[in-house]
mmCIF file of C-alpha atoms in Angstrom:
data_model
loop_
_atom_site.group_PDB
_atom_site.id
_atom_site.type_symbol
_atom_site.label_atom_id
_atom_site.label_comp_id
_atom_site.label_asym_id
_atom_site.label_seq_id
_atom_site.Cartn_x
_atom_site.Cartn_y
_atom_site.Cartn_z
ATOM 1 C CA MET A 17 3.294 126.869 40.241
ATOM 2 C CA ILE A 18 6.475 125.612 38.554
ATOM 3 C CA HIS A 19 8.947 128.349 37.700
ATOM 4 C CA ARG A 20 9.684 128.685 33.970
ATOM 5 C CA LEU A 21 13.413 128.270 34.649
ATOM 6 C CA PHE A 22 12.760 124.681 35.710
ATOM 7 C CA VAL A 23 10.441 123.783 32.830
ATOM 8 C CA LEU A 24 13.011 123.800 30.034
ATOM 9 C CA PRO A 25 15.552 121.564 31.814
ATOM 10 C CA LEU A 26 12.731 119.176 32.758
ATOM 11 C CA LEU A 27 11.486 119.023 29.163
ATOM 12 C CA LEU A 28 15.039 118.462 27.932
ATOM 13 C CA LEU A 29 15.490 115.631 30.416
ATOM 14 C CA VAL A 30 12.233 113.951 29.334
ATOM 15 C CA SER A 31 13.180 114.403 25.686
ATOM 16 C CA THR A 32 16.654 112.961 26.291
ATOM 17 C CA LEU A 33 15.267 109.922 28.112
ATOM 18 C CA ALA A 34 12.723 109.308 25.352
ATOM 19 C CA ALA A 35 15.447 109.561 22.701
ATOM 20 C CA HIS A 36 17.678 107.231 24.722
ATOM 21 C CA SER A 37 14.858 104.679 24.931
ATOM 22 C CA ALA A 38 14.122 105.020 21.205
ATOM 23 C CA ASP A 39 17.796 104.535 20.348
ATOM 24 C CA LYS A 40 17.709 101.172 22.085
ATOM 25 C CA ALA A 41 14.451 100.011 20.499
ATOM 26 C CA LEU A 42 14.406 97.594 17.597
ATOM 27 C CA PRO A 43 13.688 99.275 14.252
ATOM 28 C CA ARG A 44 10.083 99.216 13.036
ATOM 29 C CA SER A 45 8.741 98.275 9.626
ATOM 30 C CA THR A 46 5.559 97.035 7.972
ATOM 31 C CA PRO A 47 4.897 93.322 7.468
ATOM 32 C CA GLU A 48 4.865 93.730 3.681
ATOM 33 C CA GLN A 49 8.287 95.406 3.650
ATOM 34 C CA GLN A 50 9.678 92.325 5.401
ATOM 35 C CA GLY A 51 7.915 89.712 3.298
ATOM 36 C CA ILE A 52 4.706 88.780 5.106
ATOM 37 C CA SER A 53 1.193 90.095 4.608
ATOM 38 C CA SER A 54 -0.552 92.214 7.216
ATOM 39 C CA ALA A 55 -3.633 90.059 6.619
ATOM 40 C CA ALA A 56 -1.772 86.904 7.698
ATOM 41 C CA VAL A 57 -0.481 88.554 10.871
ATOM 42 C CA ARG A 58 -3.942 89.891 11.681
ATOM 43 C CA ASP A 59 -5.390 86.429 11.150
ATOM 44 C CA PHE A 60 -2.888 85.052 13.684
ATOM 45 C CA ILE A 61 -3.705 87.723 16.283
ATOM 46 C CA GLU A 62 -7.466 87.449 15.891
ATOM 47 C CA THR A 63 -7.447 83.648 15.924
ATOM 48 C CA ALA A 64 -5.159 83.553 18.945
ATOM 49 C CA ASP A 65 -7.403 86.041 20.724
ATOM 50 C CA LYS A 66 -10.435 83.816 20.121
ATOM 51 C CA GLN A 67 -8.803 80.486 20.953
ATOM 52 C CA ILE A 68 -6.353 81.223 23.785
ATOM 53 C CA ASN A 69 -7.213 82.374 27.307
ATOM 54 C CA THR A 70 -5.407 84.624 27.921
ATOM 55 C CA LEU A 71 -2.673 86.276 25.899
ATOM 56 C CA HIS A 72 -0.892 89.343 27.228
ATOM 57 C CA SER A 73 1.416 90.402 24.402
ATOM 58 C CA PHE A 74 2.764 89.447 20.988
ATOM 59 C CA MET A 75 5.675 90.786 18.973
ATOM 60 C CA LEU A 76 6.883 89.605 15.575
ATOM 61 C CA VAL A 77 10.377 90.479 14.353
ATOM 62 C CA ARG A 78 11.562 89.720 10.832
ATOM 63 C CA HIS A 79 14.881 90.665 9.249
ATOM 64 C CA GLY A 80 15.654 92.553 12.458
ATOM 65 C CA HIS A 81 12.543 94.766 12.305
ATOM 66 C CA VAL A 82 9.463 94.721 14.522
ATOM 67 C CA ILE A 83 6.610 94.311 12.052
ATOM 68 C CA ALA A 84 3.733 93.647 14.461
ATOM 69 C CA GLU A 85 3.149 94.201 18.167
ATOM 70 C CA ALA A 86 0.086 93.843 20.319
ATOM 71 C CA TRP A 87 -0.838 94.043 23.995
ATOM 72 C CA TRP A 88 -4.015 92.750 25.566
ATOM 73 C CA LYS A 89 -5.247 95.434 27.981
ATOM 74 C CA PRO A 90 -4.315 96.095 30.770
ATOM 75 C CA GLU A 91 -0.866 94.933 29.604
ATOM 76 C CA SER A 92 1.367 97.499 27.882
ATOM 77 C CA ALA A 93 4.677 97.900 26.100
ATOM 78 C CA GLU A 94 6.413 99.378 29.146
ATOM 79 C CA LYS A 95 5.121 96.863 31.663
ATOM 80 C CA ARG A 96 7.542 94.188 32.844
ATOM 81 C CA HIS A 97 6.194 90.657 32.760
ATOM 82 C CA VAL A 98 7.309 87.636 34.764
ATOM 83 C CA MET A 99 9.228 85.201 32.542
ATOM 84 C CA TRP A 100 8.910 82.097 34.686
ATOM 85 C CA SER A 101 11.119 79.430 33.078
ATOM 86 C CA LEU A 102 12.070 81.613 30.133
ATOM 87 C CA SER A 103 14.484 82.955 32.775
ATOM 88 C CA LYS A 104 16.443 79.714 32.323
ATOM 89 C CA SER A 105 17.671 80.719 28.873
ATOM 90 C CA PHE A 106 19.120 83.916 30.358
ATOM 91 C CA THR A 107 20.891 81.942 33.094
ATOM 92 C CA SER A 108 22.335 79.692 30.412
ATOM 93 C CA THR A 109 23.579 82.782 28.574
ATOM 94 C CA ALA A 110 25.343 83.969 31.721
ATOM 95 C CA ILE A 111 27.119 80.616 31.956
ATOM 96 C CA GLY A 112 28.187 80.914 28.316
ATOM 97 C CA LEU A 113 29.643 84.357 28.959
ATOM 98 C CA ALA A 114 31.471 83.156 32.074
ATOM 99 C CA VAL A 115 32.957 80.235 30.139
ATOM 100 C CA ALA A 116 34.213 82.665 27.498
ATOM 101 C CA GLU A 117 35.853 84.738 30.250
ATOM 102 C CA GLY A 118 37.552 81.668 31.703
ATOM 103 C CA LYS A 119 35.634 81.851 34.985
ATOM 104 C CA LEU A 120 34.529 78.208 34.730
ATOM 105 C CA THR A 121 34.244 75.342 32.252
ATOM 106 C CA LEU A 122 31.283 73.218 31.243
ATOM 107 C CA ASP A 123 33.087 70.153 32.553
ATOM 108 C CA ASP A 124 33.613 71.556 36.035
ATOM 109 C CA PRO A 125 32.116 69.192 38.631
ATOM 110 C CA VAL A 126 29.197 70.741 40.463
ATOM 111 C CA LEU A 127 30.691 69.772 43.816
ATOM 112 C CA LYS A 128 33.797 71.834 43.064
ATOM 113 C CA PHE A 129 31.849 74.981 43.893
ATOM 114 C CA PHE A 130 30.131 73.789 47.073
ATOM 115 C CA PRO A 131 32.580 71.852 49.247
ATOM 116 C CA ASN A 132 30.784 72.866 52.438
ATOM 117 C CA ASP A 133 27.309 71.897 51.223
ATOM 118 C CA ALA A 134 28.020 68.411 49.899
ATOM 119 C CA PRO A 135 26.639 65.322 51.671
ATOM 120 C CA ALA A 136 29.064 63.563 53.995
ATOM 121 C CA GLU A 137 29.166 60.638 51.576
ATOM 122 C CA ALA A 138 28.549 61.882 48.064
ATOM 123 C CA SER A 139 27.437 59.265 45.533
ATOM 124 C CA GLU A 140 29.532 58.538 42.465
ATOM 125 C CA ASN A 141 26.807 60.006 40.278
ATOM 126 C CA LEU A 142 26.787 63.244 42.273
ATOM 127 C CA LYS A 143 30.568 63.436 42.001
ATOM 128 C CA ALA A 144 30.254 62.982 38.241
ATOM 129 C CA MET A 145 27.640 65.729 37.773
ATOM 130 C CA ARG A 146 29.031 68.607 35.689
ATOM 131 C CA ALA A 147 27.863 72.098 34.792
ATOM 132 C CA ARG A 148 26.974 70.897 31.279
ATOM 133 C CA ASP A 149 24.678 68.252 32.752
ATOM 134 C CA LEU A 150 22.728 70.924 34.611
ATOM 135 C CA LEU A 151 22.507 72.970 31.412
ATOM 136 C CA SER A 152 20.995 70.061 29.469
ATOM 137 C CA MET A 153 18.606 69.009 32.256
ATOM 138 C CA SER A 154 20.436 65.709 32.544
ATOM 139 C CA GLY A 155 21.937 66.007 36.023
ATOM 140 C CA GLY A 156 20.798 62.510 36.945
ATOM 141 C CA HIS A 157 17.701 63.125 39.057
ATOM 142 C CA GLU A 158 14.695 60.953 38.255
ATOM 143 C CA VAL A 159 12.481 63.304 40.273
ATOM 144 C CA GLU A 160 12.896 67.070 40.482
ATOM 145 C CA PRO A 161 13.878 68.156 44.018
ATOM 146 C CA LYS A 162 11.030 69.873 45.842
ATOM 147 C CA PHE A 163 11.298 73.580 46.609
ATOM 148 C CA GLY A 164 9.156 76.580 47.535
ATOM 149 C CA PHE A 165 8.637 79.195 44.838
ATOM 150 C CA ASP A 166 8.795 82.033 47.360
ATOM 151 C CA THR A 167 12.054 81.071 49.062
ATOM 152 C CA GLY A 168 13.588 79.301 46.089
ATOM 153 C CA PRO A 169 15.553 76.039 46.021
ATOM 154 C CA SER A 170 18.568 75.482 48.240
ATOM 155 C CA VAL A 171 22.058 74.320 47.317
ATOM 156 C CA LYS A 172 22.271 71.835 50.162
ATOM 157 C CA GLY A 173 18.820 70.446 49.408
ATOM 158 C CA PHE A 174 19.745 69.925 45.756
ATOM 159 C CA LEU A 175 23.000 68.144 46.590
ATOM 160 C CA ALA A 176 21.244 65.899 49.115
ATOM 161 C CA HIS A 177 18.693 64.710 46.526
ATOM 162 C CA PRO A 178 19.335 61.167 45.193
ATOM 163 C CA VAL A 179 21.173 61.106 41.854
ATOM 164 C CA THR A 180 19.937 57.767 40.548
ATOM 165 C CA GLN A 181 20.959 58.123 36.889
ATOM 166 C CA LYS A 182 24.342 58.670 35.294
ATOM 167 C CA PRO A 183 24.650 62.429 34.628
ATOM 168 C CA GLY A 184 24.417 63.376 30.975
ATOM 169 C CA THR A 185 22.234 60.424 29.997
ATOM 170 C CA PHE A 186 18.739 61.027 31.391
ATOM 171 C CA PHE A 187 16.517 64.069 30.746
ATOM 172 C CA ARG A 188 14.437 65.392 33.617
ATOM 173 C CA TYR A 189 13.223 68.981 33.612
ATOM 174 C CA ASN A 190 14.759 70.421 36.750
ATOM 175 C CA THR A 191 14.290 74.010 37.919
ATOM 176 C CA PRO A 192 16.547 73.545 40.981
ATOM 177 C CA GLY A 193 19.252 72.442 38.527
ATOM 178 C CA THR A 194 19.079 75.865 36.882
ATOM 179 C CA TYR A 195 19.210 77.444 40.321
ATOM 180 C CA MET A 196 22.475 75.569 40.855
ATOM 181 C CA LEU A 197 23.835 77.130 37.663
ATOM 182 C CA SER A 198 22.969 80.539 39.120
ATOM 183 C CA ALA A 199 24.766 79.655 42.344
ATOM 184 C CA ILE A 200 27.773 78.318 40.398
ATOM 185 C CA LEU A 201 28.019 81.560 38.451
ATOM 186 C CA THR A 202 28.000 83.555 41.682
ATOM 187 C CA LYS A 203 30.689 81.331 43.179
ATOM 188 C CA ALA A 204 32.799 81.717 40.025
ATOM 189 C CA THR A 205 32.354 85.466 39.486
ATOM 190 C CA GLY A 206 31.332 86.949 42.836
ATOM 191 C CA GLN A 207 28.171 88.414 41.253
ATOM 192 C CA THR A 208 24.553 87.365 41.001
ATOM 193 C CA VAL A 209 23.337 86.398 37.540
ATOM 194 C CA LEU A 210 21.413 89.684 37.413
ATOM 195 C CA ASP A 211 24.448 91.838 38.202
ATOM 196 C CA TYR A 212 26.731 89.774 35.974
ATOM 197 C CA LEU A 213 24.415 90.116 32.960
ATOM 198 C CA LYS A 214 23.772 93.845 33.309
ATOM 199 C CA PRO A 215 26.945 95.104 31.558
ATOM 200 C CA ARG A 216 27.378 92.021 29.365
ATOM 201 C CA LEU A 217 23.845 91.466 28.042
ATOM 202 C CA PHE A 218 21.122 93.721 29.390
ATOM 203 C CA GLU A 219 22.815 97.073 28.792
ATOM 204 C CA PRO A 220 24.159 96.296 25.287
ATOM 205 C CA LEU A 221 20.674 95.113 24.246
ATOM 206 C CA GLY A 222 18.975 98.116 25.829
ATOM 207 C CA ILE A 223 17.088 95.981 28.343
ATOM 208 C CA GLU A 224 16.414 98.617 30.967
ATOM 209 C CA SER A 225 15.906 97.986 34.686
ATOM 210 C CA PRO A 226 15.451 94.197 34.627
ATOM 211 C CA VAL A 227 14.295 92.650 37.891
ATOM 212 C CA TRP A 228 15.359 89.176 39.026
ATOM 213 C CA ASP A 229 14.058 87.783 42.286
ATOM 214 C CA ALA A 230 16.569 86.193 44.651
ATOM 215 C CA SER A 231 16.450 83.116 46.848
ATOM 216 C CA ALA A 232 16.689 83.036 50.618
ATOM 217 C CA GLU A 233 20.372 82.181 50.044
ATOM 218 C CA GLY A 234 20.916 85.381 48.068
ATOM 219 C CA TYR A 235 21.341 83.906 44.579
ATOM 220 C CA SER A 236 19.262 84.987 41.591
ATOM 221 C CA LEU A 237 16.568 82.322 41.285
ATOM 222 C CA GLY A 238 17.971 81.310 37.918
ATOM 223 C CA GLY A 239 15.196 78.997 36.818
ATOM 224 C CA TYR A 240 12.505 81.675 37.167
ATOM 225 C CA GLY A 241 11.984 85.124 38.677
ATOM 226 C CA LEU A 242 13.171 87.381 35.832
ATOM 227 C CA HIS A 243 10.884 90.317 34.951
ATOM 228 C CA ILE A 244 11.420 92.106 31.627
ATOM 229 C CA ARG A 245 9.357 93.686 28.830
ATOM 230 C CA THR A 246 8.040 92.054 25.674
ATOM 231 C CA GLU A 247 10.530 93.835 23.418
ATOM 232 C CA ASP A 248 13.322 92.656 25.710
ATOM 233 C CA ILE A 249 12.303 89.067 24.952
ATOM 234 C CA ALA A 250 12.384 89.872 21.239
ATOM 235 C CA LYS A 251 15.850 91.423 21.527
ATOM 236 C CA PHE A 252 17.140 88.347 23.324
ATOM 237 C CA GLY A 253 15.778 86.094 20.595
ATOM 238 C CA GLN A 254 17.240 88.367 17.919
ATOM 239 C CA LEU A 255 20.663 88.129 19.564
ATOM 240 C CA TYR A 256 20.522 84.349 19.293
ATOM 241 C CA LEU A 257 19.165 84.546 15.743
ATOM 242 C CA GLN A 258 22.189 86.720 14.872
ATOM 243 C CA ARG A 259 24.449 84.096 16.471
ATOM 244 C CA GLY A 260 25.550 86.376 19.281
ATOM 245 C CA LYS A 261 26.232 89.558 17.310
ATOM 246 C CA TRP A 262 24.608 92.870 18.258
ATOM 247 C CA ASN A 263 25.256 96.217 16.575
ATOM 248 C CA GLY A 264 28.502 94.915 15.121
ATOM 249 C CA GLN A 265 29.745 93.538 18.446
ATOM 250 C CA GLN A 266 30.059 89.818 19.195
ATOM 251 C CA LEU A 267 28.423 89.622 22.641
ATOM 252 C CA LEU A 268 28.191 85.824 22.593
ATOM 253 C CA SER A 269 30.456 83.511 20.656
ATOM 254 C CA GLU A 270 28.908 81.802 17.638
ATOM 255 C CA LYS A 271 30.141 78.518 19.081
ATOM 256 C CA TRP A 272 28.152 79.082 22.275
ATOM 257 C CA VAL A 273 24.968 80.014 20.414
ATOM 258 C CA ASP A 274 25.229 76.911 18.245
ATOM 259 C CA GLU A 275 25.938 74.664 21.218
ATOM 260 C CA ALA A 276 23.263 76.140 23.463
ATOM 261 C CA THR A 277 20.545 75.738 20.835
ATOM 262 C CA SER A 278 21.516 72.259 19.584
ATOM 263 C CA LYS A 279 20.065 68.984 20.812
ATOM 264 C CA HIS A 280 22.115 67.527 23.666
ATOM 265 C CA VAL A 281 19.673 65.066 25.148
ATOM 266 C CA ASP A 282 16.592 63.174 24.029
ATOM 267 C CA ASN A 283 13.416 64.375 25.762
ATOM 268 C CA SER A 284 10.777 62.455 23.820
ATOM 269 C CA LYS A 285 10.030 60.002 26.634
ATOM 270 C CA ALA A 286 9.972 62.553 29.467
ATOM 271 C CA PRO A 287 6.682 63.452 31.215
ATOM 272 C CA SER A 288 6.881 66.805 29.412
ATOM 273 C CA GLY A 289 7.111 65.100 26.006
ATOM 274 C CA LYS A 290 3.388 64.839 25.339
ATOM 275 C CA THR A 291 3.288 66.944 22.162
ATOM 276 C CA SER A 292 5.604 67.415 19.186
ATOM 277 C CA ASP A 293 7.266 70.621 20.345
ATOM 278 C CA TRP A 294 8.387 68.916 23.555
ATOM 279 C CA GLN A 295 9.909 65.911 21.768
ATOM 280 C CA GLN A 296 12.533 67.534 19.550
ATOM 281 C CA GLY A 297 15.434 67.466 21.990
ATOM 282 C CA TYR A 298 16.823 69.833 24.604
ATOM 283 C CA GLY A 299 19.855 72.105 24.424
ATOM 284 C CA PHE A 300 21.417 74.265 27.120
ATOM 285 C CA GLN A 301 18.204 75.638 28.678
ATOM 286 C CA PHE A 302 16.637 75.959 25.221
ATOM 287 C CA TRP A 303 14.036 73.663 23.701
ATOM 288 C CA ARG A 304 14.359 72.406 20.162
ATOM 289 C CA CYS A 305 11.006 72.502 18.380
ATOM 290 C CA GLN A 306 9.399 71.729 15.069
ATOM 291 C CA HIS A 307 10.501 73.299 11.770
ATOM 292 C CA ASN A 308 14.141 73.522 12.867
ATOM 293 C CA CYS A 309 13.267 76.218 15.406
ATOM 294 C CA PHE A 310 14.330 76.670 19.011
ATOM 295 C CA ARG A 311 12.814 78.509 21.944
ATOM 296 C CA GLY A 312 13.021 79.531 25.535
ATOM 297 C CA ASP A 313 9.685 79.274 27.309
ATOM 298 C CA GLY A 314 8.051 79.596 30.676
ATOM 299 C CA ARG A 315 5.006 78.680 32.674
ATOM 300 C CA ASP A 316 1.700 80.250 31.610
ATOM 301 C CA GLY A 317 2.796 80.660 27.990
ATOM 302 C CA GLN A 318 5.881 82.916 27.969
ATOM 303 C CA ILE A 319 7.699 82.252 24.681
ATOM 304 C CA CYS A 320 10.820 83.433 22.889
ATOM 305 C CA LEU A 321 10.679 81.562 19.574
ATOM 306 C CA VAL A 322 13.532 81.774 17.059
ATOM 307 C CA ILE A 323 12.829 80.727 13.465
ATOM 308 C CA PRO A 324 16.222 80.706 11.706
ATOM 309 C CA GLU A 325 15.021 79.540 8.293
ATOM 310 C CA HIS A 326 12.737 82.568 8.007
ATOM 311 C CA ASP A 327 14.955 85.053 9.896
ATOM 312 C CA ALA A 328 12.199 85.691 12.440
ATOM 313 C CA VAL A 329 11.654 85.958 16.177
ATOM 314 C CA ILE A 330 8.360 85.814 18.053
ATOM 315 C CA ALA A 331 7.888 87.024 21.628
ATOM 316 C CA ILE A 332 4.735 86.169 23.556
ATOM 317 C CA THR A 333 3.627 86.731 27.133
ATOM 318 C CA ALA A 334 0.479 85.184 28.535
ATOM 319 C CA GLN A 335 -1.297 83.572 31.429
ATOM 320 C CA THR A 336 -2.526 80.397 29.834
ATOM 321 C CA GLY A 337 -2.224 76.645 29.953
ATOM 322 C CA GLN A 338 -2.338 76.517 26.138
ATOM 323 C CA MET A 339 1.319 76.891 25.220
ATOM 324 C CA GLN A 340 1.151 74.215 22.526
ATOM 325 C CA SER A 341 -1.800 76.081 21.016
ATOM 326 C CA GLU A 342 0.347 79.223 20.837
ATOM 327 C CA LEU A 343 3.000 77.319 18.892
ATOM 328 C CA ASP A 344 0.460 75.509 16.723
ATOM 329 C CA LEU A 345 -0.987 78.824 15.593
ATOM 330 C CA VAL A 346 2.483 80.070 14.661
ATOM 331 C CA TRP A 347 3.022 76.955 12.538
ATOM 332 C CA GLU A 348 -0.440 77.214 11.001
ATOM 333 C CA LYS A 349 -0.850 80.958 10.427
ATOM 334 C CA LEU A 350 2.591 82.575 10.245
ATOM 335 C CA LEU A 351 5.097 80.008 9.033
ATOM 336 C CA PRO A 352 3.433 79.462 5.611
ATOM 337 C CA ALA A 353 3.047 83.218 5.144
ATOM 338 C CA PHE A 354 6.742 84.111 5.234
ATOM 339 C CA ALA A 355 7.890 85.063 1.726
ATOM 340 C CA LYS A 356 11.475 85.436 0.534
ATOM 341 C CA GLU A 357 10.874 88.810 -1.100
ATOM 342 C CA THR A 358 9.287 92.103 -0.129
ATOM 343 C CA LEU A 359 5.551 92.241 -0.773
ATOM 344 C CA PRO A 360 3.660 95.135 -2.368
ATOM 345 C CA ALA A 361 2.495 97.730 0.131
ATOM 346 C CA ASN A 362 -1.068 97.240 1.339
ATOM 347 C CA THR A 363 -2.108 100.264 3.349
ATOM 348 C CA ALA A 364 -5.678 99.078 3.878
ATOM 349 C CA GLU A 365 -4.686 95.699 5.306
ATOM 350 C CA HIS A 366 -1.958 97.230 7.433
ATOM 351 C CA GLU A 367 -4.472 99.636 8.941
ATOM 352 C CA LYS A 368 -6.765 96.703 9.739
ATOM 353 C CA LEU A 369 -3.845 94.982 11.495
ATOM 354 C CA LEU A 370 -3.097 98.086 13.556
ATOM 355 C CA GLN A 371 -6.761 98.403 14.535
ATOM 356 C CA ALA A 372 -6.976 94.743 15.520
ATOM 357 C CA ALA A 373 -3.847 95.039 17.650
ATOM 358 C CA ALA A 374 -5.117 98.189 19.350
ATOM 359 C CA ASN A 375 -8.449 96.713 20.459
ATOM 360 C CA LEU A 376 -7.431 93.660 22.460
ATOM 361 C CA THR A 377 -8.488 92.928 26.035
ATOM 362 C CA ALA A 378 -7.240 90.054 28.138
ATOM 363 C CA HIS A 379 -9.910 87.449 28.774
ATOM 364 C CA PRO A 380 -9.159 84.843 31.444
ATOM 365 C CA ALA A 381 -10.368 81.311 30.946
ATOM 366 C CA PRO A 382 -13.948 80.827 32.152
ATOM 367 C CA PRO A 383 -14.282 78.940 35.442
ATOM 368 C CA LYS A 384 -14.728 75.198 35.111
ATOM 369 C CA LYS A 385 -18.238 73.936 35.678
ATOM 370 C CA ALA A 386 -18.748 71.765 38.722
ATOM 371 C CA LYS A 387 -19.261 68.102 37.879
#
């Protein structure tokens, strides 16, 4: 039996923690109050549920307010989800913050940070490789260096890989290149990307207890391995939508946000450039996409989509091979539905949206039939 003297302090603690969490949450609103119909959002959710195997979560933010959120059971709002390559956009952000603090520059040669790991005879292209080339996936590799997902890439292995193209001129998606950015940040600051971002990004945004897996060498994996919640993805996108400002504080410089999300290299002829949203150019660990949007994304359908022209952010987690389908449905169902003005309240349609969002269950893709 718990003594009554302990109950009140315990209840106060729980209440305080709940209030603390609520204080850090994005404000909530209805779709109509922010200029989109509940019916259109419900149509997106229901169509996505039918056509995509399998979604885990969806959150729509407009004018800084969460206006729709859904989790496919057994996923939930408080459950952290692996970001896969969406982690890259966070690593890029860490580099931007370190540049602002004068810890490094984008034109620093990569070899500057790893004198003991360089090949005995470094090629001219390797010597020319800069931090900005890693950011734009144009380090000069024609083939991505091989690595094990469990142990992570290695600095020495990356530097030993042939650099056949002039850095800054040739796009090749390169997860070990992002790992090198993580290692560079640690060399420049003495902290892992995770520890460096905690007071500068995660805590100001209210991203609580993020987890970032580390390599065998002790660096945050950089290109993958970050685990955060769906609303954390939305907050990150909102920060970039607001050009680095959060609660009146400029966390990231506007210049960095603009540079990171602008096209730096053509990616239309890369192996990844098979569909329109992979042909719009690549920034600093952000993809340009159709309709003047940009995104961070990751394997299995993790998406942080920023839609500046409609002041909106979409966060999605999933385990699917249908990432283009996710984007196509946004373009088809949501983009045309954004209005400039507030819409009349529609309690009946909003209730239907809430019911639809509450009754979702993850459904993996059916097994392929043997030929």
